[in-house]
mmCIF file of C-alpha atoms in Angstrom:
data_model
loop_
_atom_site.group_PDB
_atom_site.id
_atom_site.type_symbol
_atom_site.label_atom_id
_atom_site.label_comp_id
_atom_site.label_asym_id
_atom_site.label_seq_id
_atom_site.Cartn_x
_atom_site.Cartn_y
_atom_site.Cartn_z
ATOM 1 C CA MET A 1224 -77.331 -6.674 46.360
ATOM 2 C CA GLU A 1225 -75.810 -8.823 43.617
ATOM 3 C CA TRP A 1226 -73.638 -10.719 46.109
ATOM 4 C CA LEU A 1227 -76.580 -11.087 48.517
ATOM 5 C CA THR A 1228 -78.570 -12.728 45.730
ATOM 6 C CA ILE A 1229 -75.675 -15.068 44.961
ATOM 7 C CA VAL A 1230 -75.264 -16.007 48.623
ATOM 8 C CA LEU A 1231 -78.985 -16.768 48.931
ATOM 9 C CA ALA A 1232 -78.838 -18.863 45.749
ATOM 10 C CA LEU A 1233 -75.923 -20.870 47.137
ATOM 11 C CA VAL A 1234 -77.670 -21.408 50.485
ATOM 12 C CA VAL A 1235 -80.819 -22.691 48.774
ATOM 13 C CA THR A 1236 -78.624 -24.902 46.576
ATOM 14 C CA GLY A 1237 -77.039 -26.449 49.659
ATOM 15 C CA LEU A 1238 -80.408 -27.218 51.248
ATOM 16 C CA ILE A 1239 -81.841 -28.796 48.102
ATOM 17 C CA ALA A 1240 -78.672 -30.703 47.223
ATOM 18 C CA GLY A 1241 -78.440 -32.289 50.656
ATOM 19 C CA VAL A 1242 -82.050 -33.460 50.663
ATOM 20 C CA LEU A 1243 -81.820 -34.858 47.140
ATOM 21 C CA ALA A 1244 -78.561 -36.643 47.967
ATOM 22 C CA GLY A 1245 -80.341 -38.695 50.598
ATOM 23 C CA LEU A 1246 -83.792 -38.878 49.027
ATOM 24 C CA LEU A 1247 -83.010 -39.759 45.412
ATOM 25 C CA GLY A 1248 -79.405 -40.923 45.571
ATOM 26 C CA VAL A 1249 -78.289 -38.288 43.076
ATOM 27 C CA GLY A 1250 -75.231 -37.124 45.018
ATOM 28 C CA GLY A 1251 -76.246 -33.464 45.107
ATOM 29 C CA GLY A 1252 -73.871 -32.539 42.284
ATOM 30 C CA ILE A 1253 -76.570 -32.880 39.664
ATOM 31 C CA VAL A 1254 -78.182 -29.844 41.341
ATOM 32 C CA ILE A 1255 -75.036 -28.016 42.465
ATOM 33 C CA VAL A 1256 -73.278 -27.949 39.085
ATOM 34 C CA PRO A 1257 -75.998 -26.285 36.961
ATOM 35 C CA VAL A 1258 -76.805 -23.743 39.680
ATOM 36 C CA LEU A 1259 -73.142 -22.781 40.119
ATOM 37 C CA PHE A 1260 -72.728 -22.759 36.334
ATOM 38 C CA PHE A 1261 -75.454 -20.126 35.952
ATOM 39 C CA VAL A 1262 -74.565 -18.177 39.124
ATOM 40 C CA PHE A 1263 -70.914 -17.795 38.103
ATOM 41 C CA GLN A 1264 -71.916 -16.576 34.654
ATOM 42 C CA ALA A 1265 -74.223 -14.023 36.272
ATOM 43 C CA ILE A 1266 -71.168 -12.377 37.871
ATOM 44 C CA GLY A 1267 -69.187 -12.237 34.639
ATOM 45 C CA VAL A 1268 -67.390 -15.599 34.434
ATOM 46 C CA SER A 1269 -67.201 -17.157 30.958
ATOM 47 C CA SER A 1270 -69.290 -20.274 30.353
ATOM 48 C CA ASP A 1271 -66.139 -22.346 29.785
ATOM 49 C CA SER A 1272 -64.556 -21.323 33.105
ATOM 50 C CA ALA A 1273 -67.901 -21.433 34.933
ATOM 51 C CA MET A 1274 -68.416 -25.087 34.033
ATOM 52 C CA LEU A 1275 -64.972 -26.206 35.161
ATOM 53 C CA ILE A 1276 -65.180 -24.256 38.428
ATOM 54 C CA ALA A 1277 -68.707 -25.537 39.089
ATOM 55 C CA THR A 1278 -67.462 -29.088 38.525
ATOM 56 C CA GLY A 1279 -64.486 -28.782 40.867
ATOM 57 C CA THR A 1280 -66.464 -26.991 43.575
ATOM 58 C CA SER A 1281 -69.191 -29.613 43.427
ATOM 59 C CA LEU A 1282 -66.720 -32.480 43.825
ATOM 60 C CA VAL A 1283 -65.294 -30.977 47.030
ATOM 61 C CA ILE A 1284 -68.800 -30.607 48.439
ATOM 62 C CA ILE A 1285 -69.646 -34.194 47.485
ATOM 63 C CA ILE A 1286 -66.765 -35.486 49.626
ATOM 64 C CA ALA A 1287 -68.535 -34.247 52.759
ATOM 65 C CA THR A 1288 -72.071 -34.950 51.539
ATOM 66 C CA SER A 1289 -71.258 -38.533 50.601
ATOM 67 C CA ILE A 1290 -69.719 -39.235 54.021
ATOM 68 C CA SER A 1291 -72.911 -38.047 55.699
ATOM 69 C CA SER A 1292 -75.053 -40.065 53.295
ATOM 70 C CA ILE A 1293 -72.873 -43.195 53.662
ATOM 71 C CA ARG A 1294 -73.180 -43.104 57.455
ATOM 72 C CA ALA A 1295 -76.959 -42.794 57.283
ATOM 73 C CA HIS A 1296 -77.322 -45.613 54.747
ATOM 74 C CA HIS A 1297 -74.767 -47.873 56.451
ATOM 75 C CA ALA A 1298 -76.797 -47.622 59.665
ATOM 76 C CA LYS A 1299 -79.726 -49.050 57.700
ATOM 77 C CA GLY A 1300 -77.607 -51.804 56.123
ATOM 78 C CA ASN A 1301 -77.867 -50.303 52.646
ATOM 79 C CA VAL A 1302 -74.171 -50.208 51.637
ATOM 80 C CA ASP A 1303 -72.831 -53.266 49.776
ATOM 81 C CA LEU A 1304 -69.247 -53.225 51.034
ATOM 82 C CA ALA A 1305 -68.238 -56.238 48.935
ATOM 83 C CA LEU A 1306 -69.244 -54.448 45.733
ATOM 84 C CA VAL A 1307 -67.499 -51.254 46.840
ATOM 85 C CA ARG A 1308 -64.262 -53.196 47.445
ATOM 86 C CA LEU A 1309 -64.530 -54.782 44.002
ATOM 87 C CA TRP A 1310 -65.339 -51.580 42.101
ATOM 88 C CA TRP A 1311 -63.296 -48.860 43.803
ATOM 89 C CA PRO A 1312 -59.998 -49.252 41.834
ATOM 90 C CA PHE A 1313 -61.863 -49.018 38.543
ATOM 91 C CA ILE A 1314 -63.947 -46.048 39.725
ATOM 92 C CA VAL A 1315 -60.731 -44.230 40.669
ATOM 93 C CA LEU A 1316 -59.219 -45.062 37.274
ATOM 94 C CA GLY A 1317 -62.268 -43.628 35.539
ATOM 95 C CA ALA A 1318 -62.258 -40.517 37.744
ATOM 96 C CA LEU A 1319 -58.592 -39.749 37.076
ATOM 97 C CA SER A 1320 -59.077 -40.257 33.342
ATOM 98 C CA GLY A 1321 -62.144 -38.016 33.377
ATOM 99 C CA VAL A 1322 -60.294 -35.154 35.106
ATOM 100 C CA LEU A 1323 -57.436 -35.283 32.622
ATOM 101 C CA LEU A 1324 -59.848 -35.378 29.694
ATOM 102 C CA SER A 1325 -62.084 -32.528 30.848
ATOM 103 C CA THR A 1326 -59.216 -30.196 31.816
ATOM 104 C CA HIS A 1327 -57.461 -30.868 28.504
ATOM 105 C CA ILE A 1328 -60.494 -30.360 26.273
ATOM 106 C CA GLY A 1329 -62.198 -27.636 28.344
ATOM 107 C CA GLY A 1330 -65.487 -26.593 29.889
ATOM 108 C CA LYS A 1331 -67.530 -26.797 26.693
ATOM 109 C CA PHE A 1332 -66.844 -30.526 26.513
ATOM 110 C CA ALA A 1333 -67.918 -30.919 30.151
ATOM 111 C CA SER A 1334 -71.085 -28.909 29.459
ATOM 112 C CA VAL A 1335 -72.071 -31.165 26.559
ATOM 113 C CA VAL A 1336 -71.389 -34.308 28.614
ATOM 114 C CA PHE A 1337 -73.434 -32.890 31.492
ATOM 115 C CA GLY A 1338 -76.299 -31.875 29.217
ATOM 116 C CA CYS A 1339 -76.530 -35.209 27.403
ATOM 117 C CA THR A 1340 -76.253 -37.255 30.588
ATOM 118 C CA ALA A 1341 -78.743 -35.088 32.490
ATOM 119 C CA ILE A 1342 -81.338 -35.582 29.762
ATOM 120 C CA LEU A 1343 -80.749 -39.344 29.731
ATOM 121 C CA VAL A 1344 -81.060 -39.473 33.525
ATOM 122 C CA ALA A 1345 -84.302 -37.487 33.322
ATOM 123 C CA CYS A 1346 -85.720 -39.878 30.712
ATOM 124 C CA ASN A 1347 -84.803 -42.821 32.932
ATOM 125 C CA MET A 1348 -86.599 -41.190 35.868
ATOM 126 C CA LEU A 1349 -89.707 -40.539 33.801
ATOM 127 C CA PHE A 1350 -89.999 -43.726 31.758
ATOM 128 C CA ARG A 1351 -88.078 -46.469 33.557
ATOM 129 C CA ALA A 1352 -88.657 -45.688 37.236
ATOM 130 C CA SER A 1353 -91.066 -48.603 37.682
ATOM 131 C CA SER A 1354 -89.855 -50.822 34.845
ATOM 132 C CA ALA A 1355 -88.568 -54.340 35.343
ATOM 133 C CA PRO A 1356 -84.769 -54.783 35.659
ATOM 134 C CA LEU A 1357 -82.918 -55.376 32.396
ATOM 135 C CA LEU A 1358 -80.768 -58.149 33.918
ATOM 136 C CA ALA A 1359 -81.450 -60.715 36.616
ATOM 137 C CA GLN A 1360 -78.157 -59.919 38.357
ATOM 138 C CA LEU A 1361 -74.922 -57.995 37.948
ATOM 139 C CA PRO A 1362 -72.867 -59.197 34.947
ATOM 140 C CA GLY A 1363 -69.400 -60.771 35.175
ATOM 141 C CA LYS A 1364 -66.462 -59.006 36.812
ATOM 142 C CA THR A 1365 -65.001 -57.785 33.513
ATOM 143 C CA PHE A 1366 -68.195 -55.991 32.546
ATOM 144 C CA GLN A 1367 -68.562 -54.695 36.113
ATOM 145 C CA ALA A 1368 -65.075 -53.182 35.842
ATOM 146 C CA ILE A 1369 -66.126 -51.407 32.628
ATOM 147 C CA LEU A 1370 -69.257 -50.072 34.335
ATOM 148 C CA ALA A 1371 -67.162 -48.799 37.246
ATOM 149 C CA VAL A 1372 -64.744 -46.964 34.921
ATOM 150 C CA VAL A 1373 -67.645 -45.380 33.026
ATOM 151 C CA ILE A 1374 -69.360 -44.268 36.250
ATOM 152 C CA GLY A 1375 -66.122 -42.764 37.567
ATOM 153 C CA GLY A 1376 -65.189 -41.032 34.318
ATOM 154 C CA ILE A 1377 -68.522 -39.496 33.380
ATOM 155 C CA SER A 1378 -69.351 -38.541 36.976
ATOM 156 C CA VAL A 1379 -66.118 -36.607 37.527
ATOM 157 C CA ILE A 1380 -66.475 -34.784 34.191
ATOM 158 C CA MET A 1381 -69.964 -33.727 35.296
ATOM 159 C CA GLY A 1382 -68.916 -32.918 38.869
ATOM 160 C CA ILE A 1383 -71.461 -35.324 40.340
ATOM 161 C CA GLY A 1384 -71.451 -38.191 42.809
ATOM 162 C CA GLY A 1385 -71.932 -41.847 41.985
ATOM 163 C CA GLY A 1386 -75.686 -41.939 42.512
ATOM 164 C CA THR A 1387 -76.807 -40.283 39.300
ATOM 165 C CA LEU A 1388 -75.358 -43.074 37.167
ATOM 166 C CA GLY A 1389 -74.745 -45.743 39.784
ATOM 167 C CA VAL A 1390 -78.306 -46.095 41.042
ATOM 168 C CA PRO A 1391 -80.024 -46.624 37.646
ATOM 169 C CA LEU A 1392 -77.258 -48.978 36.478
ATOM 170 C CA LEU A 1393 -77.412 -51.079 39.643
ATOM 171 C CA THR A 1394 -81.205 -51.222 39.711
ATOM 172 C CA ALA A 1395 -81.212 -52.190 36.028
ATOM 173 C CA CYS A 1396 -79.205 -55.239 37.155
ATOM 174 C CA ASN A 1397 -81.875 -56.193 39.724
ATOM 175 C CA PHE A 1398 -80.027 -54.574 42.638
ATOM 176 C CA PRO A 1399 -82.422 -53.615 45.486
ATOM 177 C CA ALA A 1400 -83.278 -49.915 45.203
ATOM 178 C CA HIS A 1401 -82.352 -48.774 48.723
ATOM 179 C CA ARG A 1402 -79.138 -50.802 48.635
ATOM 180 C CA ALA A 1403 -78.284 -49.239 45.265
ATOM 181 C CA VAL A 1404 -78.689 -45.735 46.719
ATOM 182 C CA GLY A 1405 -76.511 -46.518 49.747
ATOM 183 C CA THR A 1406 -73.817 -48.225 47.690
ATOM 184 C CA ALA A 1407 -73.785 -45.401 45.144
ATOM 185 C CA ALA A 1408 -73.177 -42.932 47.979
ATOM 186 C CA ALA A 1409 -69.893 -44.759 48.587
ATOM 187 C CA PHE A 1410 -69.123 -44.504 44.869
ATOM 188 C CA GLY A 1411 -69.551 -40.733 45.170
ATOM 189 C CA PHE A 1412 -66.849 -40.479 47.832
ATOM 190 C CA ILE A 1413 -64.463 -42.600 45.752
ATOM 191 C CA ILE A 1414 -65.076 -40.362 42.717
ATOM 192 C CA ALA A 1415 -64.886 -37.020 44.492
ATOM 193 C CA VAL A 1416 -61.641 -37.423 46.463
ATOM 194 C CA PRO A 1417 -59.239 -37.969 43.526
ATOM 195 C CA GLY A 1418 -61.264 -35.718 41.222
ATOM 196 C CA ALA A 1419 -61.313 -32.739 43.569
ATOM 197 C CA SER A 1420 -57.663 -33.244 44.534
ATOM 198 C CA LEU A 1421 -56.478 -33.051 40.936
ATOM 199 C CA LEU A 1422 -58.667 -30.055 40.144
ATOM 200 C CA LEU A 1423 -57.288 -28.209 43.180
ATOM 201 C CA LEU A 1424 -53.618 -29.096 42.852
ATOM 202 C CA LEU A 1425 -52.994 -29.421 39.120
ATOM 203 C CA ALA A 1426 -55.423 -27.039 37.415
ATOM 204 C CA SER A 1427 -54.508 -23.415 36.723
ATOM 205 C CA THR A 1428 -56.990 -20.882 38.096
ATOM 206 C CA PRO A 1429 -58.860 -19.236 35.161
ATOM 207 C CA ALA A 1430 -58.183 -15.515 34.707
ATOM 208 C CA ASP A 1431 -61.902 -14.686 34.980
ATOM 209 C CA ALA A 1432 -62.556 -16.930 38.012
ATOM 210 C CA PRO A 1433 -64.647 -15.434 40.848
ATOM 211 C CA ARG A 1434 -63.020 -14.435 44.113
ATOM 212 C CA GLY A 1435 -61.949 -17.288 46.360
ATOM 213 C CA THR A 1436 -61.147 -19.682 43.500
ATOM 214 C CA TYR A 1437 -58.066 -21.906 43.595
ATOM 215 C CA GLY A 1438 -57.501 -24.241 40.673
ATOM 216 C CA PHE A 1439 -61.050 -25.110 39.654
ATOM 217 C CA ILE A 1440 -62.481 -24.927 43.182
ATOM 218 C CA ASN A 1441 -64.350 -21.914 44.550
ATOM 219 C CA LEU A 1442 -63.931 -21.934 48.335
ATOM 220 C CA ILE A 1443 -66.811 -19.486 48.906
ATOM 221 C CA GLY A 1444 -69.208 -21.878 47.210
ATOM 222 C CA VAL A 1445 -67.799 -24.768 49.228
ATOM 223 C CA ALA A 1446 -68.123 -22.849 52.508
ATOM 224 C CA LEU A 1447 -71.754 -21.920 51.864
ATOM 225 C CA ILE A 1448 -73.074 -25.129 50.324
ATOM 226 C CA MET A 1449 -71.143 -27.904 52.099
ATOM 227 C CA PRO A 1450 -72.422 -27.466 55.690
ATOM 228 C CA LEU A 1451 -76.037 -27.275 54.584
ATOM 229 C CA SER A 1452 -75.792 -30.260 52.247
ATOM 230 C CA VAL A 1453 -74.165 -32.376 54.999
ATOM 231 C CA VAL A 1454 -76.894 -31.505 57.492
ATOM 232 C CA MET A 1455 -79.733 -32.110 55.036
ATOM 233 C CA ALA A 1456 -78.545 -35.444 53.531
ATOM 234 C CA PRO A 1457 -79.808 -37.559 56.494
ATOM 235 C CA VAL A 1458 -83.109 -35.668 56.288
ATOM 236 C CA GLY A 1459 -83.446 -36.845 52.702
ATOM 237 C CA VAL A 1460 -82.776 -40.449 53.761
ATOM 238 C CA LYS A 1461 -85.584 -40.243 56.331
ATOM 239 C CA LEU A 1462 -87.980 -38.625 53.857
ATOM 240 C CA GLY A 1463 -87.302 -41.456 51.421
ATOM 241 C CA SER A 1464 -89.037 -43.913 53.729
ATOM 242 C CA LEU A 1465 -91.990 -41.595 54.424
ATOM 243 C CA ILE A 1466 -93.136 -40.111 51.116
ATOM 244 C CA ASN A 1467 -93.928 -41.132 47.574
ATOM 245 C CA GLY A 1468 -91.217 -39.558 45.466
ATOM 246 C CA THR A 1469 -92.924 -39.970 42.068
ATOM 247 C CA THR A 1470 -94.072 -36.353 41.729
ATOM 248 C CA LEU A 1471 -90.772 -35.035 43.051
ATOM 249 C CA LYS A 1472 -88.861 -37.158 40.551
ATOM 250 C CA ARG A 1473 -90.952 -35.785 37.697
ATOM 251 C CA ILE A 1474 -90.299 -32.187 38.740
ATOM 252 C CA PHE A 1475 -86.611 -32.935 39.170
ATOM 253 C CA ALA A 1476 -86.522 -34.633 35.755
ATOM 254 C CA LEU A 1477 -87.954 -31.472 34.176
ATOM 255 C CA PHE A 1478 -85.257 -29.418 35.907
ATOM 256 C CA LEU A 1479 -82.606 -31.758 34.497
ATOM 257 C CA VAL A 1480 -83.949 -31.516 30.962
ATOM 258 C CA LEU A 1481 -84.123 -27.709 31.003
ATOM 259 C CA SER A 1482 -80.681 -27.346 32.611
ATOM 260 C CA GLY A 1483 -79.128 -29.910 30.281
ATOM 261 C CA LEU A 1484 -80.560 -28.293 27.163
ATOM 262 C CA ARG A 1485 -79.444 -24.809 28.197
ATOM 263 C CA MET A 1486 -75.912 -26.032 28.931
ATOM 264 C CA MET A 1487 -75.683 -27.752 25.555
ATOM 265 C CA VAL A 1488 -77.006 -24.702 23.694
ATOM 266 C CA GLN A 1489 -74.430 -22.444 25.382
ATOM 267 C CA ALA A 1490 -71.598 -24.903 24.734
ATOM 268 C CA LEU A 1491 -72.457 -25.418 21.087
ATOM 269 C CA ALA A 1492 -73.371 -21.811 20.254
#
């Protein structure tokens, strides 16, 4: 019964993550990581190990989810390929640095980073969703490179795609909203490939890891969540053009705040 509950939780996670990846441009990981974090602890994994395994598992899933999302957005002309070509080396640099930092310091550090960032993202959703852009256009290439490194580093520590940070940062620079979502989907792929690879190949599997875990990646979670998230991402893209997402964003923001606070409390206790 315990494993049946876990399987059902992972299936629901996959459905929700896929829809949100396309609908809100959040990459799915912002949902996957907290759910896996709490599910793994429910079966006896320590909070430190649970966070690192949730992060690695999420990044593998994002590889597939982002490809599906990129294809859907590219068909609508919403991926800025020129910006992707300019930013990708710096995103990779940030992602590699983030993996090394999180694996060296541990899961508690990743939990605090996730909690703080999730709360900031929620506040942005609630209070800046309809605000005017902060800048008239993207800043110079040097500052863009810094933004790309930050997006790559923080995102890989959190186990999320590029949308959670990329979309609000791009829209704050007067980037069109739909184009920001599509471009950030490409950021997610660039973040997830090196991040997941390092966490699979270089990380030592924790002693209390659940069955099917290699390095910091749980293959059972990947097998259950990935197919559903891939299928549902294009559905989210279509829903984005049909419904008003204000109420959904508010509910999701509340979920982020509660999840972020609980992660921080557990990490700092």
